Amino acid sequence: MLSTLATDALRRSQLYRRHMAMDATFTTLGDSVVVSHYASEDETKQAQHLGLADLSTLPRTGFKGLGTPDWALDLGIELPARPNRALLQSDGTLVARLSQSELLLASNLNGLSESIANATQAELAERVYSLPRSDSHSWLVLCGSQAAETLAKVCGVDLRPHKFADGEIAQTSIAKINGVIVRNDLGETLSYCIFSDSSSVEFLWDSLLDAMAEFEGAAVGIQALRDCR
Amino acid sequence: MKLLTCPLNGQRNITEFTYGGEYHPMPDHQQATSREWAEHVFFHDNSAGVVIEWWCHSASSYWFLAERNTISDQILRTFPADEIFRERIDFNPTPADQGERK
Amino acid sequence: MSNNNRLAPPFGSLINREQPLSFSFEKQSYKGFAGDNIASALAANQQWLLSRSFKYHRPRGLLTMAGQDANTMIQLPSDPNALADRIALSEGLEVMGQNYSGSLNRDSGALLGLFSRFLPVGFYYKAFFKPAGMWEKWALLIRKKAGLGVINQDYQPEYYDKQYQFYDVAVIGAGPAGLSAALEAAKSGGEVLLVDENASLGGSLNYSRLDAEGTAARELRQRLVAEVEASANITAMTSATCNGWFADNWLPIICGKRLYKVRAKQTILCVGSMEQQAVFHSNDLPGVIMSSAAQRLIHLYGVRPGKAAVVVTGNNDGYGAALDLLDAGVEVKAIIDLRKRPEYDAVAQYAVSKGLKIKTGCAVYAANKDRSGLHLGSVEVREIISQGICATPTSGKGEIIDCDTLCMSVGYTPTYQLVCQGGGQLSYDDESSMFTLTNCPQDCQIAGSVNSHWLLNDVMADAKRAAIIATNALELTTETVPETIALSQQQSPNFGWPIFAHPKGKEFVDFDEDLQIADIINATKDGYEHIQLVKRYSTCGMGPSQGRHSALATARLVAAATNRTVAQTGVTTARPPFSAEHLAHSAGRSFYPAQRSNMHYRHLEAGAQMLQAGAWYRPAYYGSADKRQDWINSEVNNVRNNVGLVDVSTLGGLEVRGPDAPEFLNRFYTFGFLKQPVGKARYALLTNEAGVVIDDGVACRFSEQHYYVTATTGGVGNVYQSMLKWNAQWRLDVDIANVTSAYSAVNIAGPNARKVLAKVCSDIDLDSEAFPYMGVREGTVAGIAARVIRVGFVGELGYEVHIPQHCGEALWDALIAAGAEFDIKPFGIEAQRILRLEKGHIIIGQDTDAMSNPAEVQMSWAIAKQKPFFVGSRSIQELNKAPLKRSLIGFVINDLKAPIPLESHLVLDGDRMTGRVTSCNYSPTLGKAVGLAYVEPDKTEAGSHFTIKSSGAVMVDAEAVNLPFYDPETLRQEL
């Protein structure tokens, strides 16, 4: 089997130019360049109210095939009980079960993930196939008390907190593009991870910022997400 | 807008789905007469009553089947394809094909 | 002018007298209050005339004060046909009347009314359609006369958007029924939405009279609204219109500039009923209004409807209106009761006790103008002797009563639109003379007056019952459902025949279209007996108010004229929208996805002209638009003679992995894949079950159990879905993944391609023997893990380099830098299209259509003959039994001056169309235009000539040639 392709070049987001235009300050995590914060250094309040962050450069990977659940268990990954549920691992890795036999792994906010490292280095068992999720999908985080209200402008699934619990997954259409929405709260702060086609990330970013405007939402860096946690 | 219940993803607006046509078993492609084959490819039963249809949930690319009453447009139930397709399908090679197989 | 026609509080519950607003109507300044709508503010200034009618330009004023009629259509700066009794007043608003010539007060178009007897129903059909061509001339004149508002062509788009909302129970309409239903449903703890199109909750409780004193309705409203406001799980939306009912309770609710897309698990339609007009001579004069309109004016806006009023009634509600008029200081000249022997309720008794003049068994036979000619001056009253017939007094005239206001209270029609959109059935009950509704869609109920209940207690009990049924269905409650509320045995509020023909006509059945009694009768005489045909022939009910006030009278008239019951004549269908909506509500904030490759900005920096192919932005060519063809030609030449670089990230990519991967491809594509060696690519042609060519790509075998298959940019989504659908049936041991977006890719092509690539790729032996044409390798390019495929779409030595998506820009930079010494140049998809055309490669979807089979497009070579099965195999077998109908061939245009044919230009044989061009372009390499066309199968021989009808209908001679045009020995791509 072909392993997930990697590069030793520093990863920079497809949204890099938009971040630059918004006066972003960057930070390097492993081989990833991530926005630390934008013009304001303290974006915690913004993130608690309504924030949008780009984590597309952070590590993630995916596996599918009938052998996947057993193989992942052998690696020490704790599996969500059913499809369309996600579970945070002890190392902070988010494991999203997209079907009976498909997993999406996303790193913690430090860009570190023992689970991902283990899985990418481990030999794939029979009927386990790797998926290049770092490249196929962008990763945005929409967070804050107004996040559900914002999503209601772009997505036809009821994602309000009392209807869509922490750890729930919706594979659906967001602003007319397909994506995976995982509710993954940051401490007390309501938060949704949105994984979507990487070539559409600029469109999605712009659409979300537009939808957020009426609620006074703004882009936030990873520092604010960590502070919420 | 109608709702459709995906066996994997639950109830969603029907715009999240792609219609895959009526389900009807494929006739034996070697034994079928030309007419039978043409009817399989081009004709739809289009019956008034309960039909089985293919639907695909676009965001997850998940195919399943739905029983729908075409008179009332009510979707009676949806179910995974393996309820009908329980085991691997193989096509008998013609004697001349043997050489191509390893 | 000032606000001089106002009543003191408590009248005017909606207006805020502390907040005066200035506005203008017909360029004259007026004052109103916040909370007014345009019509109420104008009425407060005694301006009753609002518009001119559609056909005869008759003066029209407010009728319902509920946004249900077209009489109040006015012109706003950016909004024609706005309803004056719907649009809230705002500071500085500039309002104009519409549909008049000259001035609103003196409309020269009104002369048309004099000719109305020459403009019978069906007139346009009869008069202007013969001889042929007549209509075009008349249409201009007629359309000018019979127009509505004016569109502001300088309109600047405003921001409209949409939002989804979800509720357990949606209650539409917030009158006594809606409030009761919402409160009952909220007890279950479910999430309840309560929607009303009016500015205030309460519906008729805001203005109707339930008791003699006139306080009960307001008290009840206050109590219910307070309870609603105290219920945390009720969301109340006012000034919000539910504009349709769609399957599974999908409700478009328009509120301001937002369209809410509401999904309710249960819907209760408490949409009430609409008061109907009496039909008599000049019933359209300003000053002739619904009783409920008078009550709305008084109670909601504190506006006195007039100085002296007559009430014409067929029920007890008219008596309540008379009491309200008295309270408002209006002189009530008489109550004309159509009923011979009225059964009074308490309110009516009270009115009677006031000593008002009451004439029973009488009708208003005609309305007369006042001296201005623009308003009601008096009414003529006559005794009813039989259905629709009044006695002719010996004097020749009935009793004339001077008045400036006539309030009509003769019955109601349920607000049937939403129910009927859901498949509900509108029927007529001859007993009560009412329309009734049955057959509600699943999970949707009606309650209150829309459900034929008109007594307050019944209305509220019916609504509570519906709410219990709804919450039980949601399993939020397990309450015992109360018995069906029996229809009241009391006298129906609908008077059976409030229709009185007049020798001079002008008894309007449909105000929108100026249709009179005779028009409806004549339609039946012309042979149109079904109500649907009457509607289409007479246009009755087709105007802006969509039959709200004409459906009932029309149904009655057609039934009587054809000697049938109303039930037998049928009723018309109601379709969304419920009321007129701005296009912006549908169009606002639509999403148009855009895909960009990782190299997008490098293209922009290099001066690319981008175009959108599907959702993808792609460089068309690099350079200024004015020298488009030069840039494209030079890009072509650079690939042919040197080396070029094109972004092919948009190419579809599919991973097919697992023990059955070869077997799967063997079944899915037309070629054989079982014996494909590892490290090799094979052309993959896809046909559907009908044997039609639908996609192509290459299948690269990276290991025994791993293929990487490319697909066309536009086709990959369907190919992927199709693969999954087939394998849901075959159940092969294979995994299929769409990795299109995971890879950036370039094609580096041209005689110098290898030299450039070699500079940045050291771990793959690029030597032609080690890495031959159609070989595939894995390695690194510029330090980036890469899949390298040696293919030649453009017909030169070339390599497709596929790398992780995020490295696209880095790879692009590396190759441009490495190629600098060879003068590498990027090329766009325009050049790529020419290059592939020169090489005779077809593009699926451009050179093929929904009928193209492999033999027609010279692709039979790509069909494996010795396979047990592939998707299109049996159909192709069948197709091959029949003679070819057409062939796709190459042609050249030898005449350099001839206009180059375009796609879809016709191939002609004499006058006969025998084919069409699918691709054609000037070939810089061959120095003339080359193309592909479908021709008859016997016209394919190289050297034969055929004719193409090119641009400007110029006949161009084309010469058939063998493909490819360029490098027939295919030496170049195998360098």
XYZ file of N, CA and C in Angstrom, chain C residues 756-905:
450
model
N 14.218 19.448 -17.894
C 13.785 20.281 -16.766
C 13.491 19.402 -15.557
N 12.739 18.351 -15.800
C 12.352 17.488 -14.683
C 13.586 16.873 -14.024
N 14.554 16.514 -14.833
C 15.762 15.859 -14.305
C 16.486 16.753 -13.303
N 16.349 18.056 -13.473
C 17.039 18.965 -12.552
C 16.476 18.901 -11.130
N 15.210 18.492 -11.020
C 14.587 18.481 -9.688
C 14.134 17.082 -9.275
N 14.533 16.077 -10.035
C 14.102 14.723 -9.714
C 15.265 13.784 -9.904
N 15.809 13.323 -8.776
C 17.001 12.492 -8.885
C 16.721 11.027 -8.568
N 15.600 10.725 -7.950
C 15.380 9.335 -7.520
C 14.521 8.531 -8.504
N 14.196 9.126 -9.654
C 13.513 8.352 -10.692
C 14.399 8.398 -11.932
N 14.664 7.230 -12.499
C 15.458 7.180 -13.732
C 14.549 7.636 -14.873
N 14.805 8.820 -15.391
C 13.928 9.406 -16.388
C 14.258 8.954 -17.801
N 15.295 8.204 -17.936
C 15.701 7.722 -19.252
C 14.518 7.040 -19.943
N 14.390 7.288 -21.234
C 13.202 6.832 -21.941
C 13.021 5.325 -21.862
N 14.107 4.583 -21.819
C 13.950 3.131 -21.742
C 13.568 2.686 -20.338
N 14.159 3.384 -19.341
C 13.838 3.032 -17.952
C 12.426 3.488 -17.578
N 12.012 4.572 -18.170
C 10.723 5.164 -17.816
C 10.031 5.535 -19.128
N 9.469 4.511 -19.793
C 8.926 4.748 -21.128
C 7.562 5.422 -21.095
N 7.105 5.753 -22.278
C 5.765 6.304 -22.446
C 4.749 5.382 -21.770
N 3.779 5.951 -21.076
C 2.748 5.232 -20.315
C 3.323 4.508 -19.094
N 4.518 4.930 -18.673
C 5.043 4.399 -17.420
C 4.586 5.269 -16.255
N 4.540 4.680 -15.060
C 4.242 5.457 -13.856
C 5.284 5.146 -12.794
N 5.675 6.175 -12.041
C 6.711 6.000 -11.033
C 6.355 6.791 -9.785
N 6.912 6.359 -8.657
C 6.831 7.173 -7.452
C 8.235 7.609 -7.075
N 8.337 8.844 -6.620
C 9.638 9.359 -6.231
C 9.461 10.733 -5.632
N 10.489 11.547 -5.749
C 10.342 12.917 -5.269
C 10.684 13.872 -6.396
N 9.938 14.942 -6.447
C 10.228 16.024 -7.389
C 10.378 17.284 -6.545
N 11.505 17.921 -6.667
C 11.815 19.099 -5.843
C 11.616 18.773 -4.361
N 11.969 17.571 -3.982
C 11.873 17.168 -2.579
C 10.463 16.830 -2.131
N 9.542 16.825 -3.047
C 8.144 16.549 -2.696
C 7.790 15.154 -3.196
N 7.187 14.351 -2.322
C 6.770 13.015 -2.743
C 5.816 13.139 -3.923
N 6.077 12.376 -4.965
C 5.317 12.592 -6.199
C 4.988 11.286 -6.892
N 3.867 11.302 -7.564
C 3.526 10.263 -8.520
C 3.742 10.868 -9.900
N 4.594 10.207 -10.675
C 4.921 10.754 -11.996
C 4.371 9.809 -13.053
N 3.588 10.370 -13.944
C 2.928 9.566 -14.973
C 3.367 10.087 -16.334
N 3.917 9.185 -17.166
C 4.378 9.651 -18.475
C 3.251 9.481 -19.472
N 2.495 10.538 -19.641
C 1.390 10.496 -20.591
C 1.528 11.672 -21.548
N 0.753 11.640 -22.593
C 0.945 12.661 -23.619
C -0.326 13.216 -24.207
N -1.136 13.810 -23.375
C -2.384 14.375 -23.855
C -2.133 15.402 -24.953
N -1.036 16.158 -24.824
C -0.766 17.219 -25.798
C 0.131 16.730 -26.941
N 0.566 15.479 -26.856
C 1.292 14.906 -27.981
C 2.777 15.173 -27.995
N 3.318 15.555 -26.866
C 4.769 15.741 -26.772
C 5.300 14.893 -25.623
N 6.584 14.784 -25.554
C 7.197 14.199 -24.365
C 6.651 14.936 -23.153
N 6.108 14.199 -22.208
C 5.507 14.920 -21.094
C 5.356 14.052 -19.871
N 5.302 14.701 -18.743
C 5.133 14.019 -17.463
C 4.050 14.730 -16.665
N 3.128 13.934 -16.173
C 2.206 14.489 -15.186
C 2.804 14.223 -13.826
N 2.925 15.267 -13.015
C 3.485 15.123 -11.675
C 2.371 15.404 -10.662
N 2.010 14.377 -9.913
C 0.940 14.513 -8.910
C 1.567 14.518 -7.527
N 1.270 15.547 -6.758
C 1.901 15.718 -5.441
C 0.827 16.120 -4.437
N 1.121 16.038 -3.141
C 0.114 16.445 -2.157
C -0.365 17.875 -2.419
N -1.647 18.069 -2.231
C -2.282 19.328 -2.588
C -1.522 20.546 -2.088
N -1.101 20.512 -0.836
C -0.551 21.737 -0.248
C 0.821 22.096 -0.805
N 1.417 21.176 -1.572
C 2.746 21.446 -2.124
C 2.685 22.021 -3.540
N 1.477 22.263 -4.028
C 1.324 22.689 -5.408
C 2.152 23.911 -5.772
N 2.048 24.904 -4.915
C 2.749 26.143 -5.220
C 4.271 25.934 -5.205
N 4.722 25.118 -4.248
C 6.163 24.842 -4.147
C 6.650 24.103 -5.390
N 5.885 23.163 -5.866
C 6.285 22.417 -7.064
C 6.324 23.354 -8.270
N 5.272 24.168 -8.382
C 5.201 25.117 -9.510
C 6.450 25.999 -9.537
N 6.784 26.542 -8.364
C 7.951 27.417 -8.268
C 9.214 26.668 -8.664
N 9.320 25.424 -8.172
C 10.539 24.653 -8.435
C 10.703 24.363 -9.928
N 9.602 24.025 -10.586
C 9.700 23.686 -12.004
C 9.942 24.931 -12.859
N 9.293 26.044 -12.483
C 9.535 27.294 -13.220
C 11.001 27.690 -13.073
N 11.542 27.528 -11.853
C 12.946 27.883 -11.625
C 13.870 26.940 -12.406
N 13.566 25.641 -12.327
C 14.422 24.668 -13.015
C 14.354 24.849 -14.524
N 13.197 25.320 -15.014
C 13.018 25.451 -16.447
C 13.478 26.783 -16.996
N 13.892 27.683 -16.104
C 14.249 29.033 -16.551
C 15.275 28.994 -17.668
N 16.277 28.157 -17.510
C 17.343 28.140 -18.527
C 16.852 27.609 -19.869
N 15.708 26.905 -19.846
C 15.133 26.417 -21.110
C 14.000 27.319 -21.579
N 13.778 28.411 -20.826
C 12.690 29.327 -21.154
C 11.331 28.631 -21.053
N 11.166 27.903 -19.987
C 9.868 27.245 -19.747
C 8.783 28.304 -19.608
N 7.581 28.011 -20.126
C 6.470 28.957 -20.032
C 5.210 28.195 -19.589
N 4.427 28.811 -18.722
C 3.156 28.171 -18.399
C 2.198 28.240 -19.583
N 1.357 27.272 -19.701
C 0.299 27.380 -20.715
C -1.052 27.067 -20.094
N -2.074 27.647 -20.712
C -3.417 27.548 -20.151
C -4.247 26.509 -20.866
N -5.520 26.437 -20.498
C -6.331 25.364 -21.067
C -6.723 25.648 -22.514
N -6.639 26.909 -22.949
C -6.909 27.181 -24.370
C -5.827 26.528 -25.231
N -4.567 26.735 -24.842
C -3.464 26.118 -25.589
C -3.559 24.598 -25.486
N -3.916 24.124 -24.300
C -3.996 22.677 -24.112
C -5.060 22.067 -25.039
N -6.147 22.800 -25.222
C -7.209 22.300 -26.093
C -6.744 22.224 -27.541
N -5.963 23.206 -27.949
C -5.455 23.176 -29.326
C -4.446 22.040 -29.483
N -3.569 21.931 -28.496
C -2.530 20.895 -28.573
C -3.158 19.503 -28.660
N -4.164 19.260 -27.839
C -4.786 17.924 -27.862
C -5.537 17.727 -29.171
N -6.131 18.831 -29.705
C -6.870 18.714 -30.958
C -5.913 18.358 -32.095
N -4.769 19.022 -32.116
C -3.768 18.710 -33.142
C -3.381 17.240 -33.069
N -3.440 16.725 -31.850
C -3.050 15.327 -31.661
C -4.244 14.388 -31.838
N -5.433 14.973 -32.076
C -6.614 14.161 -32.352
C -7.230 13.523 -31.130
N -6.883 14.003 -29.933
C -7.510 13.459 -28.724
C -8.873 14.105 -28.518
N -9.873 13.298 -28.212
C -11.194 13.874 -27.987
C -11.347 14.289 -26.530
N -12.239 15.240 -26.303
C -12.627 15.604 -24.942
C -14.041 15.089 -24.737
N -14.183 14.220 -23.728
C -15.513 13.664 -23.458
C -16.433 14.811 -23.031
N -17.582 14.848 -23.598
C -18.515 15.909 -23.250
C -18.464 17.060 -24.225
N -17.311 17.234 -24.893
C -17.253 18.234 -25.954
C -17.367 17.543 -27.314
N -16.569 16.517 -27.498
C -16.612 15.801 -28.771
C -17.547 14.594 -28.707
N -18.114 14.374 -27.541
C -19.118 13.309 -27.433
C -20.399 13.941 -26.912
N -21.508 13.268 -27.140
C -22.777 13.724 -26.581
C -23.475 12.536 -25.933
N -24.722 12.707 -25.593
C -25.423 11.691 -24.812
C -25.684 10.416 -25.601
N -25.299 10.386 -26.908
C -25.542 9.216 -27.745
C -24.247 8.574 -28.230
N -23.110 9.198 -27.946
C -21.865 8.749 -28.599
C -21.421 7.388 -28.091
N -21.307 6.422 -28.993
C -20.758 5.135 -28.580
C -19.317 5.018 -29.078
N -18.565 4.089 -28.527
C -17.132 4.038 -28.825
C -16.813 3.942 -30.322
N -17.612 3.167 -31.081
C -17.308 3.001 -32.502
C -17.439 4.328 -33.241
N -18.410 5.129 -32.856
C -18.618 6.423 -33.519
C -17.449 7.364 -33.329
N -16.790 7.251 -32.182
C -15.693 8.183 -31.902
C -14.338 7.498 -32.076
N -14.308 6.477 -32.898
C -13.062 5.758 -33.251
C -12.346 5.217 -32.017
N -13.110 4.718 -31.072
C -12.511 4.231 -29.832
C -12.677 2.729 -29.675
N -13.039 2.046 -30.723
C -13.239 0.607 -30.581
C -11.968 -0.086 -30.110
N -10.819 0.548 -30.393
C -9.552 -0.033 -29.936
C -9.465 -0.107 -28.415
N -10.249 0.729 -27.748
C -10.163 0.753 -26.284
C -11.149 -0.223 -25.630
N -11.806 -1.040 -26.431
C -12.755 -2.009 -25.894
C -12.087 -3.381 -25.862
N -12.000 -3.955 -24.671
C -11.453 -5.314 -24.587
C -12.521 -6.287 -25.085
N -12.161 -7.070 -26.077
C -13.160 -7.992 -26.655
C -13.322 -9.230 -25.786
N -12.271 -9.597 -25.094
C -12.294 -10.869 -24.376
C -12.477 -10.654 -22.886
N -13.602 -10.091 -22.516
C -13.885 -9.940 -21.076
C -15.281 -10.478 -20.850
N -15.504 -11.102 -19.697
C -16.857 -11.612 -19.460
C -17.880 -10.483 -19.385
N -17.451 -9.337 -18.905
C -18.429 -8.281 -18.665
C -17.718 -6.962 -18.431
N -18.251 -5.908 -18.945
C -18.013 -4.574 -18.382
C -19.306 -3.793 -18.541
N -19.367 -2.646 -17.878
C -20.662 -1.987 -17.717
C -21.409 -1.802 -19.032
N -20.716 -1.363 -20.071
C -21.445 -1.121 -21.317
C -21.385 -2.269 -22.309
N -20.843 -3.407 -21.880
C -20.460 -4.433 -22.870
C -21.629 -4.933 -23.712
N -22.722 -5.296 -23.073
C -23.799 -5.881 -23.856
C -24.400 -4.852 -24.824
N -24.543 -3.619 -24.378
C -25.109 -2.600 -25.252
C -24.191 -2.321 -26.436
N -22.893 -2.326 -26.186
C -21.957 -2.084 -27.289
C -22.040 -3.227 -28.299
N -22.151 -4.450 -27.781
C -22.370 -5.593 -28.688
C -23.570 -5.353 -29.578
N -24.649 -4.894 -28.952
C -25.881 -4.647 -29.713
C -25.672 -3.532 -30.724
N -25.012 -2.465 -30.277
C -24.785 -1.320 -31.173
C -23.947 -1.737 -32.373
N -22.978 -2.612 -32.113
C -22.071 -3.023 -33.192
C -22.760 -3.901 -34.238
N -23.923 -4.448 -33.882
C -24.650 -5.257 -34.856
C -25.261 -4.373 -35.943
N -25.571 -3.137 -35.563
C -26.222 -2.230 -36.515
C -25.165 -1.397 -37.224
N -25.471 -0.928 -38.431
C -24.500 -0.073 -39.117
C -24.313 1.237 -38.368
N -23.104 1.799 -38.469
C -22.810 3.083 -37.844
C -23.731 4.155 -38.414
N -24.174 5.055 -37.547
C -25.024 6.149 -38.032
C -24.208 7.402 -38.319
N -23.074 7.537 -37.657
C -22.243 8.728 -37.835
C -20.842 8.391 -37.360
N -19.903 9.205 -37.754
C -18.515 8.986 -37.370
C -17.872 10.313 -37.011
N -17.083 10.292 -35.953
C -16.323 11.495 -35.603
C -14.998 11.435 -36.339
N -14.746 12.443 -37.202
C -13.517 12.442 -37.984
C -12.804 13.777 -37.852
N -11.554 13.784 -38.318
C -10.800 15.026 -38.344
C -10.975 15.723 -39.685
N -10.940 17.029 -39.669
C -10.987 17.778 -40.925
C -10.068 18.982 -40.838
N -9.671 19.459 -41.999
C -8.906 20.708 -42.058
C -9.653 21.673 -42.973
N -9.458 22.967 -42.717
C -10.011 24.000 -43.594
C -8.827 24.570 -44.365
N -8.810 24.318 -45.659
C -7.647 24.737 -46.437
C -7.694 26.207 -46.824
N -8.910 26.750 -46.881
C -9.054 28.171 -47.219
C -8.744 29.008 -45.987
N -7.590 29.669 -45.998
C -7.149 30.396 -44.809
C -8.019 31.612 -44.521
N -8.780 32.037 -45.521
C -9.606 33.226 -45.305
C -11.008 32.863 -44.808
N -11.328 31.615 -44.841
C -12.687 31.203 -44.452
C -12.888 31.415 -42.950
N -14.098 31.813 -42.543
C -14.354 31.936 -41.090
C -14.244 30.559 -40.426
N -13.469 30.510 -39.352
C -13.232 29.219 -38.702
C -14.532 28.732 -38.062
N -14.971 27.527 -38.398
C -16.220 27.018 -37.820
C -16.112 26.921 -36.298
N -17.245 27.010 -35.663
C -17.310 26.890 -34.201
C -18.024 25.601 -33.839
N -17.923 25.262 -32.564
C -18.614 24.080 -32.071
C -20.099 24.155 -32.426
N -20.625 23.032 -32.862
C -22.045 22.888 -33.207
C -22.428 23.497 -34.538
N -21.484 24.040 -35.278
C -21.823 24.435 -36.652
C -22.153 23.170 -37.453
